[in-house]
Amino acid sequence: MGRQMSQLNKKATVLQQQLLNVRSEAKQQQLQQSKAEISAQQQSLEQDKMAYHQVLHRLTQVIHPFNIKTLEWQLFDDLSAG
């Protein structure tokens, strides 16, 4: 995900530079559309990243040897139920 985000950021930077240098109205519209598509991809990837981190956090809490809230040991049965 990090590599994909980096690639999208590079593409967005290149498109922004191209937008600054282009004079043709048709080309500007095309670049604007491409920029909007990249922005949508960035937002989707950011949402995926947040979901991944939430699942990872939840998994970490479930398999932790201590219950995070009560600070008591979690037994195997407790882990199976979580």
PDB file of C-alpha atoms in Angstrom:
ATOM      1  CA  MET A   1       0.000   0.000   0.000  1.00  0.00           C
ATOM      2  CA  GLY A   2       2.842   2.347   0.799  1.00  0.00           C
ATOM      3  CA  ARG A   3       4.409   1.809  -2.610  1.00  0.00           C
ATOM      4  CA  GLN A   4       1.071   2.372  -4.336  1.00  0.00           C
ATOM      5  CA  MET A   5       0.529   5.598  -2.407  1.00  0.00           C
ATOM      6  CA  SER A   6       4.027   6.775  -3.292  1.00  0.00           C
ATOM      7  CA  GLN A   7       3.439   6.061  -6.977  1.00  0.00           C
ATOM      8  CA  LEU A   8       0.122   7.915  -6.914  1.00  0.00           C
ATOM      9  CA  ASN A   9       1.756  10.893  -5.210  1.00  0.00           C
ATOM     10  CA  LYS A  10       4.445  10.997  -7.901  1.00  0.00           C
ATOM     11  CA  LYS A  11       1.836  10.835 -10.650  1.00  0.00           C
ATOM     12  CA  ALA A  12      -0.139  13.637  -9.011  1.00  0.00           C
ATOM     13  CA  THR A  13       3.003  15.782  -8.805  1.00  0.00           C
ATOM     14  CA  VAL A  14       3.809  15.178 -12.476  1.00  0.00           C
ATOM     15  CA  LEU A  15       0.255  16.008 -13.491  1.00  0.00           C
ATOM     16  CA  GLN A  16       0.326  19.211 -11.454  1.00  0.00           C
ATOM     17  CA  GLN A  17       3.542  20.278 -13.204  1.00  0.00           C
ATOM     18  CA  GLN A  18       2.029  19.469 -16.579  1.00  0.00           C
ATOM     19  CA  LEU A  19      -1.076  21.509 -15.721  1.00  0.00           C
ATOM     20  CA  LEU A  20       1.085  24.527 -14.968  1.00  0.00           C
ATOM     21  CA  ASN A  21       2.840  24.290 -18.334  1.00  0.00           C
ATOM     22  CA  VAL A  22       0.032  23.390 -20.719  1.00  0.00           C
ATOM     23  CA  ARG A  23      -1.820  26.028 -22.739  1.00  0.00           C
ATOM     24  CA  SER A  24      -4.389  23.943 -24.616  1.00  0.00           C
ATOM     25  CA  GLU A  25      -7.845  23.946 -22.999  1.00  0.00           C
ATOM     26  CA  ALA A  26      -8.536  20.381 -24.169  1.00  0.00           C
ATOM     27  CA  LYS A  27      -5.257  19.144 -22.718  1.00  0.00           C
ATOM     28  CA  GLN A  28      -5.978  20.963 -19.431  1.00  0.00           C
ATOM     29  CA  GLN A  29      -9.343  19.229 -19.153  1.00  0.00           C
ATOM     30  CA  GLN A  30      -7.736  15.867 -19.854  1.00  0.00           C
ATOM     31  CA  LEU A  31      -5.089  16.479 -17.191  1.00  0.00           C
ATOM     32  CA  GLN A  32      -7.733  17.671 -14.715  1.00  0.00           C
ATOM     33  CA  GLN A  33      -9.689  14.468 -15.289  1.00  0.00           C
ATOM     34  CA  SER A  34      -6.562  12.367 -14.775  1.00  0.00           C
ATOM     35  CA  LYS A  35      -5.798  14.299 -11.603  1.00  0.00           C
ATOM     36  CA  ALA A  36      -9.328  13.675 -10.300  1.00  0.00           C
ATOM     37  CA  GLU A  37      -8.953   9.943 -10.996  1.00  0.00           C
ATOM     38  CA  ILE A  38      -5.659   9.829  -9.127  1.00  0.00           C
ATOM     39  CA  SER A  39      -7.206  11.725  -6.232  1.00  0.00           C
ATOM     40  CA  ALA A  40     -10.036   9.176  -6.058  1.00  0.00           C
ATOM     41  CA  GLN A  41      -7.506   6.342  -6.084  1.00  0.00           C
ATOM     42  CA  GLN A  42      -5.558   8.038  -3.278  1.00  0.00           C
ATOM     43  CA  GLN A  43      -8.704   8.380  -1.165  1.00  0.00           C
ATOM     44  CA  SER A  44      -9.657   4.754  -1.754  1.00  0.00           C
ATOM     45  CA  LEU A  45      -6.167   3.583  -0.854  1.00  0.00           C
ATOM     46  CA  GLU A  46      -6.202   5.728   2.287  1.00  0.00           C
ATOM     47  CA  GLN A  47      -9.499   4.138   3.338  1.00  0.00           C
ATOM     48  CA  ASP A  48      -8.049   0.675   2.704  1.00  0.00           C
ATOM     49  CA  LYS A  49      -5.015   1.593   4.797  1.00  0.00           C
ATOM     50  CA  MET A  50      -7.204   2.769   7.681  1.00  0.00           C
ATOM     51  CA  ALA A  51      -9.285  -0.431   7.537  1.00  0.00           C
ATOM     52  CA  TYR A  52      -6.101  -2.516   7.535  1.00  0.00           C
ATOM     53  CA  HIS A  53      -4.778  -0.703  10.607  1.00  0.00           C
ATOM     54  CA  GLN A  54      -8.095  -1.105  12.430  1.00  0.00           C
ATOM     55  CA  VAL A  55      -8.119  -4.857  11.782  1.00  0.00           C
ATOM     56  CA  LEU A  56      -4.485  -5.143  12.796  1.00  0.00           C
ATOM     57  CA  HIS A  57      -5.172  -3.198  16.011  1.00  0.00           C
ATOM     58  CA  ARG A  58      -8.174  -5.388  16.827  1.00  0.00           C
ATOM     59  CA  LEU A  59      -6.183  -8.562  16.165  1.00  0.00           C
ATOM     60  CA  THR A  60      -3.382  -7.327  18.403  1.00  0.00           C
ATOM     61  CA  GLN A  61      -5.840  -6.690  21.227  1.00  0.00           C
ATOM     62  CA  VAL A  62      -7.413 -10.129  20.851  1.00  0.00           C
ATOM     63  CA  ILE A  63      -4.156 -12.091  20.971  1.00  0.00           C
ATOM     64  CA  HIS A  64      -2.445  -9.982  23.631  1.00  0.00           C
ATOM     65  CA  PRO A  65      -1.560 -12.097  26.731  1.00  0.00           C
ATOM     66  CA  PHE A  66      -3.321  -9.577  28.981  1.00  0.00           C
ATOM     67  CA  ASN A  67      -6.781  -8.129  28.667  1.00  0.00           C
ATOM     68  CA  ILE A  68      -6.095  -4.491  27.826  1.00  0.00           C
ATOM     69  CA  LYS A  69      -9.080  -3.219  29.851  1.00  0.00           C
ATOM     70  CA  THR A  70      -8.774  -5.346  32.999  1.00  0.00           C
ATOM     71  CA  LEU A  71      -5.028  -6.088  32.896  1.00  0.00           C
ATOM     72  CA  GLU A  72      -5.808  -9.735  33.757  1.00  0.00           C
ATOM     73  CA  TRP A  73      -4.351 -12.735  31.963  1.00  0.00           C
ATOM     74  CA  GLN A  74      -6.270 -13.874  28.927  1.00  0.00           C
ATOM     75  CA  LEU A  75      -6.615 -17.633  28.872  1.00  0.00           C
ATOM     76  CA  PHE A  76      -6.899 -19.718  25.740  1.00  0.00           C
ATOM     77  CA  ASP A  77     -10.678 -19.946  26.168  1.00  0.00           C
ATOM     78  CA  ASP A  78     -10.888 -16.143  26.361  1.00  0.00           C
ATOM     79  CA  LEU A  79      -8.866 -15.807  23.166  1.00  0.00           C
ATOM     80  CA  SER A  80     -11.067 -18.324  21.345  1.00  0.00           C
ATOM     81  CA  ALA A  81     -14.204 -16.414  22.325  1.00  0.00           C
ATOM     82  CA  GLY A  82     -12.737 -13.015  21.286  1.00  0.00           C
TER      83      GLY A  82
END
